[in-house]
Coordinates of C-alpha atoms and ligand atoms in Angstrom, one line a residue:
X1 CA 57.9 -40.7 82.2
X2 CA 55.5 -43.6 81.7
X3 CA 55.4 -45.7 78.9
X4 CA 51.5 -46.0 77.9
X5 CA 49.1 -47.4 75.8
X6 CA 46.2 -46.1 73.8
X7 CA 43.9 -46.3 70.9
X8 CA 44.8 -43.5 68.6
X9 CA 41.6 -44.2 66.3
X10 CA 38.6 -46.9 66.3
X11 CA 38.9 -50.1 64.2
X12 CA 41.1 -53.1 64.5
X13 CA 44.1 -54.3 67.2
X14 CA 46.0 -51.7 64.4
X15 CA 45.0 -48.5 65.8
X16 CA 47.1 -49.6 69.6
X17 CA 50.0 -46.8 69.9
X18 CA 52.6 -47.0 72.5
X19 CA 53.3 -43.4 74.1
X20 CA 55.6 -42.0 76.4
X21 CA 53.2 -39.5 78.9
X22 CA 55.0 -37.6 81.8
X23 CA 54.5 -39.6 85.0
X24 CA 51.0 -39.4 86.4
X25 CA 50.6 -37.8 90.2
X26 CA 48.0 -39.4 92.5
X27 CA 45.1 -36.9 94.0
X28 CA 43.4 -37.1 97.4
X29 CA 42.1 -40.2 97.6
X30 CA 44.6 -42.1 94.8
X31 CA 47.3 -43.9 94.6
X32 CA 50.3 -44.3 92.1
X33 CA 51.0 -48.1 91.1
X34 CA 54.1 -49.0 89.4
X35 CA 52.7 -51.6 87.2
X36 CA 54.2 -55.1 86.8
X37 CA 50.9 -56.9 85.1
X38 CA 47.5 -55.4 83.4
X39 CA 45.0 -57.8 83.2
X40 CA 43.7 -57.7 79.4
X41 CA 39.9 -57.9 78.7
X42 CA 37.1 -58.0 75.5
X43 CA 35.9 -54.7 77.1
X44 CA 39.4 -53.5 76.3
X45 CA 38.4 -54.4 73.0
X46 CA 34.9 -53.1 72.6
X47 CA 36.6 -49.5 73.7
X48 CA 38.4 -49.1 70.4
X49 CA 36.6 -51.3 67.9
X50 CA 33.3 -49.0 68.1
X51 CA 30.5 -51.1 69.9
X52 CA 30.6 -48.7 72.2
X53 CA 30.5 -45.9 70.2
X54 CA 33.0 -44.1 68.0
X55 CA 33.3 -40.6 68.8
X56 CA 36.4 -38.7 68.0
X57 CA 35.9 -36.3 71.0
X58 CA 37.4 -39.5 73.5
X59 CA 40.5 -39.9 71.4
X60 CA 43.4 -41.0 72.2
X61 CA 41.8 -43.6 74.6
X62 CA 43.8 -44.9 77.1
X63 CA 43.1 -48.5 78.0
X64 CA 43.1 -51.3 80.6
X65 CA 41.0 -51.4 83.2
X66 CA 42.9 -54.3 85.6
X67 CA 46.6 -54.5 87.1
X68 CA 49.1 -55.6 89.6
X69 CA 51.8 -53.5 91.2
X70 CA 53.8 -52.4 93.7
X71 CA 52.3 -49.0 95.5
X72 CA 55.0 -45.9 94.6
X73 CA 53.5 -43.0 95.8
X74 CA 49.7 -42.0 98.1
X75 CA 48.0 -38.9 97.5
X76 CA 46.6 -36.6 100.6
X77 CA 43.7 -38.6 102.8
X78 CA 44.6 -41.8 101.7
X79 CA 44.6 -44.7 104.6
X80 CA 44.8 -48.5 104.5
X81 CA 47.3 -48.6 101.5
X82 CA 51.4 -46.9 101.8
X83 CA 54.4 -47.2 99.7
X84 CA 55.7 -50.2 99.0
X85 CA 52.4 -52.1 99.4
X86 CA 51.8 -55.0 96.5
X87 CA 48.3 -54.7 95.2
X88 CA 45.9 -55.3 92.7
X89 CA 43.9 -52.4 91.3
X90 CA 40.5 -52.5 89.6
X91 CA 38.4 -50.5 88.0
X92 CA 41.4 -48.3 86.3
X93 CA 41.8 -46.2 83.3
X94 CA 44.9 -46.7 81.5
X95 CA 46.4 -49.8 82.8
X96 CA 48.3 -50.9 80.3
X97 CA 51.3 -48.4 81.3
X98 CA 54.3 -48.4 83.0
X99 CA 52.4 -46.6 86.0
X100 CA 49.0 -45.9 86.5
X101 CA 46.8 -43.6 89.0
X102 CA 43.9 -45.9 90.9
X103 CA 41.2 -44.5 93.3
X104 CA 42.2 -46.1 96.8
X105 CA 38.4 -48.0 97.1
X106 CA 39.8 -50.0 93.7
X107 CA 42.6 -51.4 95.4
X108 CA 43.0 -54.6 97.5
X109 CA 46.3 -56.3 98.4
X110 CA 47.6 -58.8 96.6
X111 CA 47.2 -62.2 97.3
X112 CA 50.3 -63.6 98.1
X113 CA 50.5 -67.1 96.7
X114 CA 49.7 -65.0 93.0
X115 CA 52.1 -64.3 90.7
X116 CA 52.0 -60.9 88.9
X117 CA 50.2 -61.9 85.8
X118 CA 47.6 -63.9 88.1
X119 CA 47.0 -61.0 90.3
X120 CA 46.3 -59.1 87.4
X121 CA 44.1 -60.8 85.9
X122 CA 41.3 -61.9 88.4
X123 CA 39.3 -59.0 89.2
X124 CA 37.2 -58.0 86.2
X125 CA 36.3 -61.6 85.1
X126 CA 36.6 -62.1 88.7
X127 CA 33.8 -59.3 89.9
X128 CA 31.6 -60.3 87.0
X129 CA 31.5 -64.1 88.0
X130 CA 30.2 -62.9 91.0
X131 CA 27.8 -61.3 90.1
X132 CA 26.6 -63.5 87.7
X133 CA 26.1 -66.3 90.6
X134 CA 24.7 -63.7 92.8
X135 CA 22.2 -62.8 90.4
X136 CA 20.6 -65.9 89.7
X137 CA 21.1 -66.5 93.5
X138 CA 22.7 -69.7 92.8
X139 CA 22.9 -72.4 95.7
X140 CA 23.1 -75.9 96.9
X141 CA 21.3 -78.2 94.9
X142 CA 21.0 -76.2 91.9
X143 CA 22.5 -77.4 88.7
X144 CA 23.8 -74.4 86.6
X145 CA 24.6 -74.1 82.6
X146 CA 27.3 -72.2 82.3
X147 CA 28.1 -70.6 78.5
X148 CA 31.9 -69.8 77.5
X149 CA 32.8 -71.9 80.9
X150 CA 36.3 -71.9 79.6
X151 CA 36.9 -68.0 79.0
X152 CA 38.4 -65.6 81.4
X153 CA 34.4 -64.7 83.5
X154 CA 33.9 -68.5 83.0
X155 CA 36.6 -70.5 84.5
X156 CA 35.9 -68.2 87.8
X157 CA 32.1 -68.5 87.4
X158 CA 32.2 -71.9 87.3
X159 CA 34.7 -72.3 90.6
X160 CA 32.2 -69.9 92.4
X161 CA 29.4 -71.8 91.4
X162 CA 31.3 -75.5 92.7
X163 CA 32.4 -73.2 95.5
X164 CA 28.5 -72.3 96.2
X165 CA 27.2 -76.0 96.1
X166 CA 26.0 -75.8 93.0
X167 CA 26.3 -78.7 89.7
X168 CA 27.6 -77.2 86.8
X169 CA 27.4 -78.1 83.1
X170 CA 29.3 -76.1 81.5
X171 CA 30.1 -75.1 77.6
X172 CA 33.2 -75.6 75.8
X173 CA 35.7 -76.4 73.3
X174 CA 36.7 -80.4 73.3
X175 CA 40.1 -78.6 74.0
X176 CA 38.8 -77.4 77.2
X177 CA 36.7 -80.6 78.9
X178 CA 39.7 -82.0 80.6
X179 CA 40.1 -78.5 82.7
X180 CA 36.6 -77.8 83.1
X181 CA 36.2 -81.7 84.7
X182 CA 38.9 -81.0 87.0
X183 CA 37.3 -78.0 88.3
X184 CA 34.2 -79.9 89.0
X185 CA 32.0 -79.4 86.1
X186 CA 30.5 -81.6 83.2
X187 CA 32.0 -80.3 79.7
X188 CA 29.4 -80.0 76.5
X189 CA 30.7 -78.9 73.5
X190 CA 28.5 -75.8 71.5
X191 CA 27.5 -75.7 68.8
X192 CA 24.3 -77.5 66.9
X193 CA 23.1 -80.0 68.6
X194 CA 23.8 -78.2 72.4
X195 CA 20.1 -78.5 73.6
X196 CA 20.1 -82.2 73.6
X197 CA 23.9 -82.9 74.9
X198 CA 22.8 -80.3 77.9
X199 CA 19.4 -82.4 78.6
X200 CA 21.8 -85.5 77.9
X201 CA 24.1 -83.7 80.8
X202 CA 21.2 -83.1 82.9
X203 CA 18.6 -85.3 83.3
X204 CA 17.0 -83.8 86.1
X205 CA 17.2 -80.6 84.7
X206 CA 18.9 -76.9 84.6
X207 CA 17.7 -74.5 87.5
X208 CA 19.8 -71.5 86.3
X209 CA 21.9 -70.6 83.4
X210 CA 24.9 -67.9 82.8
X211 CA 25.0 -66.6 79.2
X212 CA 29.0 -65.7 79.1
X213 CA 29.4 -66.5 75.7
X214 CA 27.0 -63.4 74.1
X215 CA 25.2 -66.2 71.2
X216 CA 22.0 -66.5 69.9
X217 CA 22.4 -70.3 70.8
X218 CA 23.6 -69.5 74.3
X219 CA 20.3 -67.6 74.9
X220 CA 18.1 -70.2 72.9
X221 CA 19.0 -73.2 74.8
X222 CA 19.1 -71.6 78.5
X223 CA 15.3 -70.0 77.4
X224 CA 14.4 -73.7 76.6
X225 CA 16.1 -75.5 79.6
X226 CA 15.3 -73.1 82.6
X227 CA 11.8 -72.3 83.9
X228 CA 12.2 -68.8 85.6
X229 CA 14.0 -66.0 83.6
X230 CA 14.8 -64.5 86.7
X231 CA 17.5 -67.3 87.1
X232 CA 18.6 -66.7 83.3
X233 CA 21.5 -63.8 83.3
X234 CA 23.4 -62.8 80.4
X235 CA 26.8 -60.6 80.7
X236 CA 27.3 -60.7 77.0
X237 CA 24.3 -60.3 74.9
X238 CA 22.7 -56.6 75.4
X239 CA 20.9 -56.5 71.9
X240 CA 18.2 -59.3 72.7
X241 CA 18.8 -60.2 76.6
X242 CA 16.4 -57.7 77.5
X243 CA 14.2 -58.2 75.5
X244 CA 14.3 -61.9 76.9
X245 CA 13.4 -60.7 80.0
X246 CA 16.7 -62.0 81.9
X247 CA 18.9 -60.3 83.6
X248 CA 21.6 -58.2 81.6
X249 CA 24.5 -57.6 84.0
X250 CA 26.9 -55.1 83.3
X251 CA 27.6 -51.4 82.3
X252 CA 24.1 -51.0 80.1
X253 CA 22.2 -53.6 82.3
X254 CA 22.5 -54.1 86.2
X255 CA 25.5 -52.6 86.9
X256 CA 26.1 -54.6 90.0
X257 CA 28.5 -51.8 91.5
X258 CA 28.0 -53.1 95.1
X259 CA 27.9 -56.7 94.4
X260 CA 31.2 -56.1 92.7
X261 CA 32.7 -53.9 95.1
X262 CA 31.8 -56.2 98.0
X263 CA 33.0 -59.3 95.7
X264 CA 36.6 -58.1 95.3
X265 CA 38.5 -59.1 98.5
X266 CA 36.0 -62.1 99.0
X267 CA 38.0 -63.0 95.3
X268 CA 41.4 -61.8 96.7
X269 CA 40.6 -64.2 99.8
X270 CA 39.8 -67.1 98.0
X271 CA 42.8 -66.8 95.5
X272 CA 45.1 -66.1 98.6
X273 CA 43.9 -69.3 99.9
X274 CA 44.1 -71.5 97.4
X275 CA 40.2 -72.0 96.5
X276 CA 40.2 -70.1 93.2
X277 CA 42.4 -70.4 90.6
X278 CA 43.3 -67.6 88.3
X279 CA 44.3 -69.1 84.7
X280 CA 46.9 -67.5 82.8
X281 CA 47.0 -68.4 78.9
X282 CA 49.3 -66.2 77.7
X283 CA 51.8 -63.3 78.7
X284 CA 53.3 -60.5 76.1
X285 CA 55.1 -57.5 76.7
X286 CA 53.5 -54.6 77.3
X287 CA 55.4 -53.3 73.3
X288 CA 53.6 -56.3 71.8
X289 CA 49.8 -55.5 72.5
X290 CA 48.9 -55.6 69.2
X291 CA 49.8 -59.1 69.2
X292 CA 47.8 -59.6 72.7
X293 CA 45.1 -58.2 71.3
X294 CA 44.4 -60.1 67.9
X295 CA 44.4 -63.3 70.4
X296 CA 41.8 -61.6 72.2
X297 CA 40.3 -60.6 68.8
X298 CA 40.0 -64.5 67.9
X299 CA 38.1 -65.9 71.0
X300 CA 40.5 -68.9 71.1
X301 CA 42.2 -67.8 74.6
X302 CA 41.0 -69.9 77.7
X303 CA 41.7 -67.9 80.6
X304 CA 43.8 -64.6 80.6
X305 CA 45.8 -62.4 78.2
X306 CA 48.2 -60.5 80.4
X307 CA 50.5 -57.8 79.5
X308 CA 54.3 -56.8 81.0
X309 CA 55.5 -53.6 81.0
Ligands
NAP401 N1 28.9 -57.4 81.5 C1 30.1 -57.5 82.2 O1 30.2 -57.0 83.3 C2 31.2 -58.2 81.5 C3 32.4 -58.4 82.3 C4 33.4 -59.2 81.7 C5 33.2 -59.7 80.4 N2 32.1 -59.5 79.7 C6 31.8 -60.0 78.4 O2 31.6 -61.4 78.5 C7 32.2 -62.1 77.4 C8 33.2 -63.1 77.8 O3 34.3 -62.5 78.4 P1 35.6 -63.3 78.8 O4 36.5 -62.3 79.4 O5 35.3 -64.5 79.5 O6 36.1 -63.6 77.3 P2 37.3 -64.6 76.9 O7 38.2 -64.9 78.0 O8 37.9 -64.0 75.6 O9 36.5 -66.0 76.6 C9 36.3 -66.3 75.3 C10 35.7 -67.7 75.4 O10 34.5 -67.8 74.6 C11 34.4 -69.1 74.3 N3 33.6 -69.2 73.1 C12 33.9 -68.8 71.8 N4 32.9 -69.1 71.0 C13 31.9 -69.6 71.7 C14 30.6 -70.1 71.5 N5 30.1 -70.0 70.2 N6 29.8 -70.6 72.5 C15 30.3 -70.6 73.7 N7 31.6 -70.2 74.1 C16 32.3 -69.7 73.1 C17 35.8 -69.7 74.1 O11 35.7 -70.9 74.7 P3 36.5 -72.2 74.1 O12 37.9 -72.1 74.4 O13 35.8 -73.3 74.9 O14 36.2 -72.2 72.6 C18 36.7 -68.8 74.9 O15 37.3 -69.4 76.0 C19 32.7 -61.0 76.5 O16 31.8 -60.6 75.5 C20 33.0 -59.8 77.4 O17 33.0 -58.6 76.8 C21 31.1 -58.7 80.3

């Protein structure tokens, strides 16, 4: 049996059920991963709490979409991965789970020098960092304003940036300015009053911006700081980013599938060798999601939620 998480309705953290589902078989082409981590996400989130729609059809919804684990089984035509391996699988359905079936072109190996819950948790945030600083095709020289540096897509986006030659100003809690100057980048705190502590932060200027934050302000000061939209990208705000004329990353915007593809063992690479760091606020067991969840819920985590079956 597996042991397995859903949403049994849309609405709040409440609606999480823990069910026991007979043991999943991989196809041609999958694998079985006996879970140890699943990375946990806002899109996890926005499954259940109907931004992305509430039809009753998709019910019970299983959710997580990132793990870690140890290989327990390969289905027919599947090379490059056996029994045994340790690996990190991402895009899944139904990660949070005991065991979970992932197509073989999701999976990479894990990087040694990461523990489970850091395996888990750097491919989503991880994927979308990259393509973020793909997008607006950041390099050396540029100076980049990075929005929600100190959430789970910033603290990589703004190590890929530094990583990429690039000066980052980045937004944040006070709480968080310590971290984000010892990954390279110059703290501002949001809020009122951000337009002139990021011209304060950059005198000579703001080539690119990266909206991860999703707020009005976040798109108001990168519109007023950086001359081409082109270099603007948001991964959060899909009501007005378009109409902006930025770019909109994401499922609903640019997907990005080969950029992300292609960016997931240059991110397993980096981690293994010490160049990225994968932050890990907080760890629950996979019986208290709920819990995990109404963290998520209140935006106060830096870094990942993971959870442990
Ligand atoms: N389109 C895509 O492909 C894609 C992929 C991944 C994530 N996303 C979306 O991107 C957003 C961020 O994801 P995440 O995983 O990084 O979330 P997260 O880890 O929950 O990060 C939340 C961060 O938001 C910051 N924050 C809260 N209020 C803020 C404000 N008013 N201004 C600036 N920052 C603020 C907090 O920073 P402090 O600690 O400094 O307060 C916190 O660290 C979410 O909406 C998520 O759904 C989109």
């Amino acid at each position: 049996m597996t042991t397995q998480v859903r949403a049994a309705a849309y609405g709040g953290p409440e609606v999480l059920t823990i069910t026991e589902e007979s043991a999943p078989v991989p196809g041609p082409g999958e694998v079985l991963v006996e879970v140890r981590a699943a990375g946990v996400n806002q899109a996890d989130m926005k499954v259940y709490s109907g931004v992305w729609g509430t039809d009753p059809a998709k019910l019970p919804i299983p959710l997580g979409f990132e793990v870690a684990g140890v290989v327990t089984a390969v289905g027919d035509d599947v090379t490059g991965h056996a029994v045994g391996d340790e690996v990190i699988a991402h895009p899944v359905r139904g990660g949070y789970a005991t065991d979970v079936v992932a197509p073989v072109r999701t999976v990479v190996a894990k990087p040694a020098g990461l523990d489970w819950p850091e395996a888990s948790g750097l491919m989503l945030t991880g994927t979308a960092a990259a393509h973020a600083v793909t997008a607006v095709d950041l390099g050396a020289g540029d100076t980049v304003l990075v929005h929600g540096a100190a959430g789970g897509v910033g603290l990589v986006a703004v190590q890929l940036a530094v990583l990429r030659g690039a000066r980052v100003v980045g937004t944040a809690a006070p709480s968080q300015h310590d971290l984000l100057r010892e990954l390279g980048a110059v703290p501002v705190t949001y809020g009122d009053g951000l337009l002139d502590r990021v011209r304060a932060a950059a005198p000579d200027g703001i080539d690119a911006a990266l909206d991860l934050a999703g707020t009005d302000e976040a798109l108001d000061v990168s519109l007023a700081v950086v001359a081409e939209r082109g270099r603007i990208a948001t991964i959060a705000n899909f009501d007005r980013g378009p109409r902006e004329g930025i770019r909109v990353l994401g499922a609903g915007g640019e997907e990005g599938k080969e950029i992300r593809e292609a960016a997931a063992p240059e991110l397993a690479e980096l981690a293994a060798t010490g160049r990225l760091r994968v932050f890990v606020e907080a760890t629950f067991p996979l019986t208290e999601v709920v819990a995990a969840h109404e963290l998520l819920a209140s935006r106060r985590a830096s870094g990942k939620i993971v959870l442990l079956p």
